[in-house]
Amino acid sequence: MGIFFAKKKPQSRITEQDKAILQLKQTRDKIKQYQRRIEQNLEKERLLAKKLIHNGQKDRALLLLRKKKFQEQILSKIDGQLENLEIMVHDIEFAQIEIKIVDGLKEGNAALKKLHNILSIDEIEKVMDETREGIEKQKELDEILSGELTQEDEAEVEAELDILLNADIKEAPLEVSDEIILPEVPTDLPERRKERVKEKMQEAIALEA
C-alpha cells in the first residue's frame, strides 16, 4: 500500500548538459593542478641542473635537462588540451542559451497564433473603420458646438427654435386648480356685516366662473 501512496520525487532541474559542463570543469581544474605541479618541478630541476654544472657533474645535469625538456613538451600538450576543454565548455553553455532562446521563440509564436485566431484581419479592419467613423463624427460635433456655422445656418437654427417654441406654447394646456380657496371672513365684524361680505365674495366668484 505504501508504494501506491509514495510521494513522487521532484524532477531535478539539473540537465545532462549541466552535468557534462560540471564534469568538464572538474577535469580542467585537475589538469591545471597537474600543470602547476609540473611548472614547479621544472623550476626546481633548472636550479638543480645549474648546481650540478657548477659542481662539474655535466652528465647528470644533461639528463636532468632532458627530463625538463620532456616535461615542457607535456606542458605544451596540456595547454592545447585545456584550450579544447574551454572551447567545449563554452560551446555547451552557448548551446543551452540557444535552447532557451528557441523555447522563448516557440512560446512567443504560440501566443501570437492565439492572438491572430482571436483577432482576424477583417475584424481589425472593421474596428479601425468604426473608430475612424467615430472620430469623424466627433469632429463634426465639435465643429458644430464650437460655433463654426455660417450666418445662414445660424438664422435657420434660430427660425427652427422659434417654430418649436410657438408649437410648444400652443400645445401646453392651461392648468386650472380644481380647488377654489375663499378668503377668510374677518371674525371681528358684526354678524350682519359678515353675511354681506360673504355674499359679495360668493357673487364675485360666481362672476369669475
mmCIF file with all atom_site columns, N, CA, C and O in Angstrom, residues 112-142:
data_model
loop_
_atom_site.group_PDB
_atom_site.id
_atom_site.type_symbol
_atom_site.label_atom_id
_atom_site.label_alt_id
_atom_site.label_comp_id
_atom_site.label_asym_id
_atom_site.label_entity_id
_atom_site.label_seq_id
_atom_site.pdbx_PDB_ins_code
_atom_site.Cartn_x
_atom_site.Cartn_y
_atom_site.Cartn_z
_atom_site.occupancy
_atom_site.B_iso_or_equiv
_atom_site.pdbx_formal_charge
_atom_site.auth_seq_id
_atom_site.auth_comp_id
_atom_site.auth_asym_id
_atom_site.auth_atom_id
_atom_site.pdbx_PDB_model_num
ATOM 1   N N  . LEU A 1 112 ? 1.333   34.498 -30.329 1.00 0.00 ? 112 LEU A N  1
ATOM 2   C CA . LEU A 1 112 ? 0.917   35.275 -31.497 1.00 0.00 ? 112 LEU A CA 1
ATOM 3   C C  . LEU A 1 112 ? -0.179  34.557 -32.286 1.00 0.00 ? 112 LEU A C  1
ATOM 4   O O  . LEU A 1 112 ? -1.128  35.185 -32.768 1.00 0.00 ? 112 LEU A O  1
ATOM 5   N N  . LYS A 1 113 ? -0.052  33.237 -32.417 1.00 0.00 ? 113 LYS A N  1
ATOM 6   C CA . LYS A 1 113 ? -1.076  32.474 -33.140 1.00 0.00 ? 113 LYS A CA 1
ATOM 7   C C  . LYS A 1 113 ? -2.422  32.582 -32.443 1.00 0.00 ? 113 LYS A C  1
ATOM 8   O O  . LYS A 1 113 ? -3.473  32.719 -33.087 1.00 0.00 ? 113 LYS A O  1
ATOM 9   N N  . LYS A 1 114 ? -2.411  32.518 -31.093 1.00 0.00 ? 114 LYS A N  1
ATOM 10  C CA . LYS A 1 114 ? -3.669  32.648 -30.350 1.00 0.00 ? 114 LYS A CA 1
ATOM 11  C C  . LYS A 1 114 ? -4.282  34.025 -30.570 1.00 0.00 ? 114 LYS A C  1
ATOM 12  O O  . LYS A 1 114 ? -5.494  34.156 -30.758 1.00 0.00 ? 114 LYS A O  1
ATOM 13  N N  . LEU A 1 115 ? -3.436  35.056 -30.560 1.00 0.00 ? 115 LEU A N  1
ATOM 14  C CA . LEU A 1 115 ? -3.940  36.411 -30.799 1.00 0.00 ? 115 LEU A CA 1
ATOM 15  C C  . LEU A 1 115 ? -4.490  36.550 -32.214 1.00 0.00 ? 115 LEU A C  1
ATOM 16  O O  . LEU A 1 115 ? -5.510  37.201 -32.433 1.00 0.00 ? 115 LEU A O  1
ATOM 17  N N  . HIS A 1 116 ? -3.823  35.940 -33.185 1.00 0.00 ? 116 HIS A N  1
ATOM 18  C CA . HIS A 1 116 ? -4.279  36.011 -34.569 1.00 0.00 ? 116 HIS A CA 1
ATOM 19  C C  . HIS A 1 116 ? -5.607  35.285 -34.741 1.00 0.00 ? 116 HIS A C  1
ATOM 20  O O  . HIS A 1 116 ? -6.451  35.709 -35.535 1.00 0.00 ? 116 HIS A O  1
ATOM 21  N N  . ASN A 1 117 ? -5.783  34.196 -33.982 1.00 0.00 ? 117 ASN A N  1
ATOM 22  C CA . ASN A 1 117 ? -7.056  33.477 -34.045 1.00 0.00 ? 117 ASN A CA 1
ATOM 23  C C  . ASN A 1 117 ? -8.183  34.306 -33.444 1.00 0.00 ? 117 ASN A C  1
ATOM 24  O O  . ASN A 1 117 ? -9.331  34.252 -33.893 1.00 0.00 ? 117 ASN A O  1
ATOM 25  N N  . ILE A 1 118 ? -7.849  35.075 -32.391 1.00 0.00 ? 118 ILE A N  1
ATOM 26  C CA . ILE A 1 118 ? -8.863  35.898 -31.735 1.00 0.00 ? 118 ILE A CA 1
ATOM 27  C C  . ILE A 1 118 ? -9.219  37.103 -32.610 1.00 0.00 ? 118 ILE A C  1
ATOM 28  O O  . ILE A 1 118 ? -10.396 37.435 -32.787 1.00 0.00 ? 118 ILE A O  1
ATOM 29  N N  . LEU A 1 119 ? -8.203  37.744 -33.151 1.00 0.00 ? 119 LEU A N  1
ATOM 30  C CA . LEU A 1 119 ? -8.409  38.940 -33.966 1.00 0.00 ? 119 LEU A CA 1
ATOM 31  C C  . LEU A 1 119 ? -7.986  38.654 -35.407 1.00 0.00 ? 119 LEU A C  1
ATOM 32  O O  . LEU A 1 119 ? -6.800  38.557 -35.686 1.00 0.00 ? 119 LEU A O  1
ATOM 33  N N  . SER A 1 120 ? -8.986  38.533 -36.268 1.00 0.00 ? 120 SER A N  1
ATOM 34  C CA . SER A 1 120 ? -8.669  38.338 -37.676 1.00 0.00 ? 120 SER A CA 1
ATOM 35  C C  . SER A 1 120 ? -8.415  39.691 -38.334 1.00 0.00 ? 120 SER A C  1
ATOM 36  O O  . SER A 1 120 ? -8.734  40.746 -37.785 1.00 0.00 ? 120 SER A O  1
ATOM 37  N N  . ILE A 1 121 ? -7.857  39.655 -39.527 1.00 0.00 ? 121 ILE A N  1
ATOM 38  C CA . ILE A 1 121 ? -7.562  40.893 -40.247 1.00 0.00 ? 121 ILE A CA 1
ATOM 39  C C  . ILE A 1 121 ? -8.847  41.641 -40.560 1.00 0.00 ? 121 ILE A C  1
ATOM 40  O O  . ILE A 1 121 ? -8.922  42.878 -40.425 1.00 0.00 ? 121 ILE A O  1
ATOM 41  N N  . ASP A 1 122 ? -9.901  40.909 -40.959 1.00 0.00 ? 122 ASP A N  1
ATOM 42  C CA . ASP A 1 122 ? -11.187 41.546 -41.273 1.00 0.00 ? 122 ASP A CA 1
ATOM 43  C C  . ASP A 1 122 ? -11.758 42.248 -40.060 1.00 0.00 ? 122 ASP A C  1
ATOM 44  O O  . ASP A 1 122 ? -12.286 43.358 -40.153 1.00 0.00 ? 122 ASP A O  1
ATOM 45  N N  . GLU A 1 123 ? -11.652 41.579 -38.913 1.00 0.00 ? 123 GLU A N  1
ATOM 46  C CA . GLU A 1 123 ? -12.205 42.175 -37.690 1.00 0.00 ? 123 GLU A CA 1
ATOM 47  C C  . GLU A 1 123 ? -11.418 43.423 -37.289 1.00 0.00 ? 123 GLU A C  1
ATOM 48  O O  . GLU A 1 123 ? -12.001 44.422 -36.857 1.00 0.00 ? 123 GLU A O  1
ATOM 49  N N  . ILE A 1 124 ? -10.100 43.360 -37.433 1.00 0.00 ? 124 ILE A N  1
ATOM 50  C CA . ILE A 1 124 ? -9.275  44.529 -37.108 1.00 0.00 ? 124 ILE A CA 1
ATOM 51  C C  . ILE A 1 124 ? -9.622  45.691 -38.036 1.00 0.00 ? 124 ILE A C  1
ATOM 52  O O  . ILE A 1 124 ? -9.750  46.838 -37.588 1.00 0.00 ? 124 ILE A O  1
ATOM 53  N N  . GLU A 1 125 ? -9.789  45.408 -39.353 1.00 0.00 ? 125 GLU A N  1
ATOM 54  C CA . GLU A 1 125 ? -10.144 46.465 -40.294 1.00 0.00 ? 125 GLU A CA 1
ATOM 55  C C  . GLU A 1 125 ? -11.511 47.056 -39.967 1.00 0.00 ? 125 GLU A C  1
ATOM 56  O O  . GLU A 1 125 ? -11.721 48.269 -40.065 1.00 0.00 ? 125 GLU A O  1
ATOM 57  N N  . LYS A 1 126 ? -12.439 46.191 -39.526 1.00 0.00 ? 126 LYS A N  1
ATOM 58  C CA . LYS A 1 126 ? -13.770 46.666 -39.139 1.00 0.00 ? 126 LYS A CA 1
ATOM 59  C C  . LYS A 1 126 ? -13.680 47.597 -37.943 1.00 0.00 ? 126 LYS A C  1
ATOM 60  O O  . LYS A 1 126 ? -14.307 48.667 -37.910 1.00 0.00 ? 126 LYS A O  1
ATOM 61  N N  . VAL A 1 127 ? -12.895 47.197 -36.949 1.00 0.00 ? 127 VAL A N  1
ATOM 62  C CA . VAL A 1 127 ? -12.732 48.031 -35.751 1.00 0.00 ? 127 VAL A CA 1
ATOM 63  C C  . VAL A 1 127 ? -12.086 49.364 -36.118 1.00 0.00 ? 127 VAL A C  1
ATOM 64  O O  . VAL A 1 127 ? -12.487 50.430 -35.629 1.00 0.00 ? 127 VAL A O  1
ATOM 65  N N  . MET A 1 128 ? -11.086 49.324 -37.002 1.00 0.00 ? 128 MET A N  1
ATOM 66  C CA . MET A 1 128 ? -10.415 50.553 -37.409 1.00 0.00 ? 128 MET A CA 1
ATOM 67  C C  . MET A 1 128 ? -11.371 51.476 -38.161 1.00 0.00 ? 128 MET A C  1
ATOM 68  O O  . MET A 1 128 ? -11.370 52.700 -37.951 1.00 0.00 ? 128 MET A O  1
ATOM 69  N N  . ASP A 1 129 ? -12.226 50.897 -39.030 1.00 0.00 ? 129 ASP A N  1
ATOM 70  C CA . ASP A 1 129 ? -13.196 51.717 -39.763 1.00 0.00 ? 129 ASP A CA 1
ATOM 71  C C  . ASP A 1 129 ? -14.188 52.366 -38.811 1.00 0.00 ? 129 ASP A C  1
ATOM 72  O O  . ASP A 1 129 ? -14.528 53.548 -38.946 1.00 0.00 ? 129 ASP A O  1
ATOM 73  N N  . GLU A 1 130 ? -14.688 51.565 -37.851 1.00 0.00 ? 130 GLU A N  1
ATOM 74  C CA . GLU A 1 130 ? -15.637 52.109 -36.876 1.00 0.00 ? 130 GLU A CA 1
ATOM 75  C C  . GLU A 1 130 ? -14.991 53.211 -36.042 1.00 0.00 ? 130 GLU A C  1
ATOM 76  O O  . GLU A 1 130 ? -15.617 54.227 -35.738 1.00 0.00 ? 130 GLU A O  1
ATOM 77  N N  . THR A 1 131 ? -13.740 52.994 -35.677 1.00 0.00 ? 131 THR A N  1
ATOM 78  C CA . THR A 1 131 ? -13.032 54.020 -34.909 1.00 0.00 ? 131 THR A CA 1
ATOM 79  C C  . THR A 1 131 ? -12.863 55.295 -35.727 1.00 0.00 ? 131 THR A C  1
ATOM 80  O O  . THR A 1 131 ? -13.045 56.405 -35.216 1.00 0.00 ? 131 THR A O  1
ATOM 81  N N  . ARG A 1 132 ? -12.531 55.121 -36.996 1.00 0.00 ? 132 ARG A N  1
ATOM 82  C CA . ARG A 1 132 ? -12.342 56.278 -37.871 1.00 0.00 ? 132 ARG A CA 1
ATOM 83  C C  . ARG A 1 132 ? -13.652 57.054 -38.039 1.00 0.00 ? 132 ARG A C  1
ATOM 84  O O  . ARG A 1 132 ? -13.686 58.287 -37.986 1.00 0.00 ? 132 ARG A O  1
ATOM 85  N N  . GLU A 1 133 ? -14.778 56.311 -38.206 1.00 0.00 ? 133 GLU A N  1
ATOM 86  C CA . GLU A 1 133 ? -16.072 56.960 -38.336 1.00 0.00 ? 133 GLU A CA 1
ATOM 87  C C  . GLU A 1 133 ? -16.439 57.708 -37.061 1.00 0.00 ? 133 GLU A C  1
ATOM 88  O O  . GLU A 1 133 ? -16.974 58.825 -37.106 1.00 0.00 ? 133 GLU A O  1
ATOM 89  N N  . GLY A 1 134 ? -16.149 57.074 -35.909 1.00 0.00 ? 134 GLY A N  1
ATOM 90  C CA . GLY A 1 134 ? -16.450 57.730 -34.643 1.00 0.00 ? 134 GLY A CA 1
ATOM 91  C C  . GLY A 1 134 ? -15.668 59.013 -34.458 1.00 0.00 ? 134 GLY A C  1
ATOM 92  O O  . GLY A 1 134 ? -16.201 60.020 -33.981 1.00 0.00 ? 134 GLY A O  1
ATOM 93  N N  . ILE A 1 135 ? -14.413 58.992 -34.867 1.00 0.00 ? 135 ILE A N  1
ATOM 94  C CA . ILE A 1 135 ? -13.579 60.200 -34.761 1.00 0.00 ? 135 ILE A CA 1
ATOM 95  C C  . ILE A 1 135 ? -14.114 61.305 -35.665 1.00 0.00 ? 135 ILE A C  1
ATOM 96  O O  . ILE A 1 135 ? -14.180 62.472 -35.278 1.00 0.00 ? 135 ILE A O  1
ATOM 97  N N  . GLU A 1 136 ? -14.520 60.927 -36.889 1.00 0.00 ? 136 GLU A N  1
ATOM 98  C CA . GLU A 1 136 ? -15.048 61.926 -37.815 1.00 0.00 ? 136 GLU A CA 1
ATOM 99  C C  . GLU A 1 136 ? -16.348 62.528 -37.306 1.00 0.00 ? 136 GLU A C  1
ATOM 100 O O  . GLU A 1 136 ? -16.563 63.757 -37.398 1.00 0.00 ? 136 GLU A O  1
ATOM 101 N N  . LYS A 1 137 ? -17.230 61.694 -36.740 1.00 0.00 ? 137 LYS A N  1
ATOM 102 C CA . LYS A 1 137 ? -18.485 62.213 -36.200 1.00 0.00 ? 137 LYS A CA 1
ATOM 103 C C  . LYS A 1 137 ? -18.232 63.144 -35.022 1.00 0.00 ? 137 LYS A C  1
ATOM 104 O O  . LYS A 1 137 ? -18.858 64.190 -34.895 1.00 0.00 ? 137 LYS A O  1
ATOM 105 N N  . GLN A 1 138 ? -17.310 62.733 -34.171 1.00 0.00 ? 138 GLN A N  1
ATOM 106 C CA . GLN A 1 138 ? -16.978 63.576 -33.026 1.00 0.00 ? 138 GLN A CA 1
ATOM 107 C C  . GLN A 1 138 ? -16.400 64.908 -33.487 1.00 0.00 ? 138 GLN A C  1
ATOM 108 O O  . GLN A 1 138 ? -16.670 65.962 -32.893 1.00 0.00 ? 138 GLN A O  1
ATOM 109 N N  . LYS A 1 139 ? -15.621 64.874 -34.555 1.00 0.00 ? 139 LYS A N  1
ATOM 110 C CA . LYS A 1 139 ? -15.048 66.101 -35.098 1.00 0.00 ? 139 LYS A CA 1
ATOM 111 C C  . LYS A 1 139 ? -16.143 67.020 -35.618 1.00 0.00 ? 139 LYS A C  1
ATOM 112 O O  . LYS A 1 139 ? -16.111 68.242 -35.400 1.00 0.00 ? 139 LYS A O  1
ATOM 113 N N  . GLU A 1 140 ? -17.163 66.426 -36.280 1.00 0.00 ? 140 GLU A N  1
ATOM 114 C CA . GLU A 1 140 ? -18.275 67.228 -36.779 1.00 0.00 ? 140 GLU A CA 1
ATOM 115 C C  . GLU A 1 140 ? -19.040 67.863 -35.628 1.00 0.00 ? 140 GLU A C  1
ATOM 116 O O  . GLU A 1 140 ? -19.418 69.041 -35.683 1.00 0.00 ? 140 GLU A O  1
ATOM 117 N N  . LEU A 1 141 ? -19.276 67.066 -34.576 1.00 0.00 ? 141 LEU A N  1
ATOM 118 C CA . LEU A 1 141 ? -19.978 67.601 -33.403 1.00 0.00 ? 141 LEU A CA 1
ATOM 119 C C  . LEU A 1 141 ? -19.183 68.730 -32.759 1.00 0.00 ? 141 LEU A C  1
ATOM 120 O O  . LEU A 1 141 ? -19.744 69.744 -32.336 1.00 0.00 ? 141 LEU A O  1
ATOM 121 N N  . ASP A 1 142 ? -17.893 68.541 -32.661 1.00 0.00 ? 142 ASP A N  1
ATOM 122 C CA . ASP A 1 142 ? -17.044 69.577 -32.069 1.00 0.00 ? 142 ASP A CA 1
ATOM 123 C C  . ASP A 1 142 ? -17.114 70.864 -32.873 1.00 0.00 ? 142 ASP A C  1
ATOM 124 O O  . ASP A 1 142 ? -17.149 71.968 -32.310 1.00 0.00 ? 142 ASP A O  1
#
